[in-house]
Amino acid sequence: MEKSRCGWVNEDPLYQQYHDEEWGVPVHDDQKLFEMLILEGAQAGLSWYTVLKKREAYREAFDRFDPEKVAAYDDAKVAELLSNEGIIRNRLKVQSTITNAKAFLSVQKEFGSFDAYIWQFVGGAPLVHHRESLKDVPASTPQSDAMSKDLRKRGFKFVGTTICYAFMQATGMVNDHTVSCFRYNGDH
């Protein structure tokens, strides 16, 4: 019997696996949080599906999202990245990755971990919603507004409220699986 999934999932096994195993699962690993913040920013103006298909190329191009390595990138590395057909070759997005890595390291230093900082926007535990359908899922919330404002104040780029809310969904800060989805109750 076919599993009932959220309405945004297409038939691609890669997309289904992402939904079934990752989306909405609470993430507390700083490097994974950095990866998702960068990938959600890369999505701006595009679909998540486009970014997901390029995720492995991103991991390779950006040193597995090691923030210390990314923060040290120079102009030569930027030029190399802009010639990499495996990623989204947008200069502002590539440069924002370096800017965000530096800001990420500052947050880690201030709070002890990015995890400790970012989860404060939901009080340290996932917010569980009861969405009947895709149309009930907002593009942003007061929590994503606050996150976006604070991240921007700290120098992060490509962290508008809609990007922040998508990040919150992806990293399990909120549970936006629709109630008919087999993952709604956290089932795997």
GROMACS .gro file of C-alpha atoms in nm:
model
  188
    1MET     CA    1   0.000   0.000   0.000
    2GLU     CA    2   0.128   0.346  -0.094
    3LYS     CA    3   0.221   0.570   0.199
    4SER     CA    4   0.024   0.891   0.239
    5ARG     CA    5   0.269   1.182   0.219
    6CYS     CA    6   0.251   1.560   0.236
    7GLY     CA    7   0.114   1.718  -0.082
    8TRP     CA    8   0.442   1.880  -0.185
    9VAL     CA    9   0.624   1.548  -0.239
   10ASN     CA   10   0.660   1.433  -0.600
   11GLU     CA   11   0.722   1.080  -0.733
   12ASP     CA   12   1.104   1.102  -0.739
   13PRO     CA   13   1.249   0.847  -0.495
   14LEU     CA   14   1.511   1.106  -0.387
   15TYR     CA   15   1.236   1.350  -0.292
   16GLN     CA   16   1.031   1.081  -0.119
   17GLN     CA   17   1.334   0.965   0.080
   18TYR     CA   18   1.407   1.325   0.185
   19HIS     CA   19   1.047   1.366   0.304
   20ASP     CA   20   1.031   1.023   0.469
   21GLU     CA   21   1.367   1.029   0.649
   22GLU     CA   22   1.482   1.389   0.693
   23TRP     CA   23   1.221   1.662   0.660
   24GLY     CA   24   1.083   1.755   0.998
   25VAL     CA   25   1.331   1.544   1.198
   26PRO     CA   26   1.485   1.759   1.474
   27VAL     CA   27   1.848   1.848   1.390
   28HIS     CA   28   2.092   1.946   1.665
   29ASP     CA   29   2.422   1.892   1.482
   30ASP     CA   30   2.582   2.228   1.405
   31GLN     CA   31   2.735   2.123   1.074
   32LYS     CA   32   2.401   1.983   0.951
   33LEU     CA   33   2.226   2.301   1.066
   34PHE     CA   34   2.481   2.506   0.870
   35GLU     CA   35   2.425   2.289   0.563
   36MET     CA   36   2.049   2.333   0.579
   37LEU     CA   37   2.074   2.709   0.635
   38ILE     CA   38   2.295   2.741   0.326
   39LEU     CA   39   2.080   2.511   0.112
   40GLU     CA   40   1.758   2.687   0.210
   41GLY     CA   41   1.921   3.018   0.111
   42ALA     CA   42   2.032   2.865  -0.219
   43GLN     CA   43   1.668   2.776  -0.280
   44ALA     CA   44   1.560   3.143  -0.290
   45GLY     CA   45   1.361   3.189  -0.611
   46LEU     CA   46   1.384   2.819  -0.696
   47SER     CA   47   1.223   2.495  -0.583
   48TRP     CA   48   1.357   2.278  -0.302
   49TYR     CA   49   1.355   1.990  -0.549
   50THR     CA   50   1.611   2.176  -0.763
   51VAL     CA   51   1.840   2.223  -0.463
   52LEU     CA   52   1.790   1.868  -0.335
   53LYS     CA   53   1.905   1.724  -0.668
   54LYS     CA   54   2.223   1.934  -0.635
   55ARG     CA   55   2.285   1.864  -0.265
   56GLU     CA   56   2.566   1.611  -0.315
   57ALA     CA   57   2.744   1.850  -0.552
   58TYR     CA   58   2.703   2.125  -0.290
   59ARG     CA   59   2.850   1.903  -0.021
   60GLU     CA   60   3.151   1.832  -0.240
   61ALA     CA   61   3.194   2.193  -0.355
   62PHE     CA   62   3.160   2.343  -0.005
   63ASP     CA   63   3.386   2.105   0.191
   64ARG     CA   64   3.093   1.907   0.338
   65PHE     CA   65   2.968   2.237   0.483
   66ASP     CA   66   3.253   2.276   0.729
   67PRO     CA   67   3.192   2.637   0.842
   68GLU     CA   68   3.559   2.700   0.930
   69LYS     CA   69   3.675   2.597   0.583
   70VAL     CA   70   3.396   2.789   0.408
   71ALA     CA   71   3.469   3.105   0.613
   72ALA     CA   72   3.826   3.099   0.478
   73TYR     CA   73   3.730   3.089   0.108
   74ASP     CA   74   3.902   3.351  -0.106
   75ASP     CA   75   3.833   3.505  -0.448
   76ALA     CA   76   3.996   3.210  -0.627
   77LYS     CA   77   3.762   2.969  -0.450
   78VAL     CA   78   3.461   3.187  -0.536
   79ALA     CA   79   3.566   3.180  -0.903
   80GLU     CA   80   3.601   2.801  -0.884
   81LEU     CA   81   3.253   2.770  -0.731
   82LEU     CA   82   3.100   2.998  -0.995
   83SER     CA   83   3.232   2.763  -1.264
   84ASN     CA   84   3.092   2.452  -1.091
   85GLU     CA   85   2.792   2.333  -1.294
   86GLY     CA   86   2.680   2.107  -1.009
   87ILE     CA   87   2.566   2.398  -0.791
   88ILE     CA   88   2.354   2.708  -0.840
   89ARG     CA   89   2.604   2.954  -0.983
   90ASN     CA   90   2.469   3.276  -0.841
   91ARG     CA   91   2.746   3.508  -0.722
   92LEU     CA   92   2.538   3.660  -0.440
   93LYS     CA   93   2.438   3.316  -0.311
   94VAL     CA   94   2.796   3.184  -0.330
   95GLN     CA   95   2.936   3.490  -0.153
   96SER     CA   96   2.659   3.475   0.108
   97THR     CA   97   2.773   3.123   0.196
   98ILE     CA   98   3.112   3.263   0.300
   99THR     CA   99   2.952   3.556   0.485
  100ASN     CA  100   2.714   3.317   0.660
  101ALA     CA  101   2.999   3.082   0.759
  102LYS     CA  102   3.175   3.372   0.933
  103ALA     CA  103   2.854   3.480   1.108
  104PHE     CA  104   2.784   3.115   1.200
  105LEU     CA  105   3.126   3.087   1.369
  106SER     CA  106   3.055   3.408   1.564
  107VAL     CA  107   2.724   3.266   1.685
  108GLN     CA  108   2.896   2.940   1.788
  109LYS     CA  109   3.151   3.139   1.986
  110GLU     CA  110   2.883   3.351   2.156
  111PHE     CA  111   2.634   3.073   2.237
  112GLY     CA  112   2.862   2.767   2.259
  113SER     CA  113   2.686   2.612   1.958
  114PHE     CA  114   2.462   2.724   1.673
  115ASP     CA  115   2.214   2.464   1.799
  116ALA     CA  116   2.177   2.645   2.134
  117TYR     CA  117   2.120   2.972   1.951
  118ILE     CA  118   1.880   2.863   1.678
  119TRP     CA  119   1.650   2.642   1.885
  120GLN     CA  120   1.572   2.931   2.120
  121PHE     CA  121   1.331   3.061   1.855
  122VAL     CA  122   1.098   2.767   1.928
  123GLY     CA  123   1.169   2.741   2.299
  124GLY     CA  124   1.405   2.444   2.256
  125ALA     CA  125   1.144   2.194   2.136
  126PRO     CA  126   0.961   2.134   1.806
  127LEU     CA  127   0.634   2.319   1.755
  128VAL     CA  128   0.378   2.061   1.646
  129HIS     CA  129   0.114   2.190   1.411
  130HIS     CA  130  -0.204   2.024   1.293
  131ARG     CA  131  -0.214   2.112   0.923
  132GLU     CA  132  -0.502   1.958   0.733
  133SER     CA  133  -0.355   2.033   0.391
  134LEU     CA  134  -0.074   2.215   0.215
  135LYS     CA  135  -0.286   2.530   0.192
  136ASP     CA  136  -0.288   2.546   0.575
  137VAL     CA  137   0.092   2.576   0.592
  138PRO     CA  138   0.204   2.940   0.620
  139ALA     CA  139   0.504   3.085   0.438
  140SER     CA  140   0.623   3.243   0.761
  141THR     CA  141   0.536   3.273   1.130
  142PRO     CA  142   0.619   3.512   1.415
  143GLN     CA  143   0.903   3.273   1.508
  144SER     CA  144   1.053   3.279   1.157
  145ASP     CA  145   1.012   3.660   1.155
  146ALA     CA  146   1.210   3.683   1.480
  147MET     CA  147   1.474   3.437   1.354
  148SER     CA  148   1.515   3.624   1.026
  149LYS     CA  149   1.547   3.960   1.200
  150ASP     CA  150   1.807   3.831   1.445
  151LEU     CA  151   2.010   3.643   1.182
  152ARG     CA  152   2.019   3.953   0.959
  153LYS     CA  153   2.127   4.165   1.258
  154ARG     CA  154   2.417   3.920   1.303
  155GLY     CA  155   2.523   3.961   0.938
  156PHE     CA  156   2.362   3.655   0.775
  157LYS     CA  157   2.239   3.684   0.415
  158PHE     CA  158   1.956   3.501   0.231
  159VAL     CA  159   1.771   3.453   0.560
  160GLY     CA  160   1.436   3.617   0.494
  161THR     CA  161   1.140   3.499   0.699
  162THR     CA  162   1.018   3.254   0.431
  163ILE     CA  163   1.365   3.097   0.404
  164CYS     CA  164   1.383   3.079   0.784
  165TYR     CA  165   1.045   2.906   0.802
  166ALA     CA  166   1.152   2.651   0.539
  167PHE     CA  167   1.469   2.596   0.745
  168MET     CA  168   1.258   2.545   1.059
  169GLN     CA  169   1.045   2.288   0.876
  170ALA     CA  170   1.344   2.105   0.730
  171THR     CA  171   1.532   2.085   1.061
  172GLY     CA  172   1.234   1.974   1.268
  173MET     CA  173   1.196   2.296   1.464
  174VAL     CA  174   0.834   2.274   1.354
  175ASN     CA  175   0.632   1.969   1.253
  176ASP     CA  176   0.438   2.070   0.944
  177HIS     CA  177   0.362   1.722   0.815
  178THR     CA  178  -0.006   1.727   0.729
  179VAL     CA  179  -0.227   1.521   0.958
  180SER     CA  180  -0.292   1.264   0.682
  181CYS     CA  181   0.083   1.211   0.624
  182PHE     CA  182   0.231   0.890   0.763
  183ARG     CA  183   0.509   1.105   0.921
  184TYR     CA  184   0.270   1.333   1.109
  185ASN     CA  185   0.313   1.146   1.437
  186GLY     CA  186   0.686   1.104   1.383
  187ASP     CA  187   0.655   0.759   1.223
  188HIS     CA  188   0.945   0.654   1.002
   0.00000   0.00000   0.00000
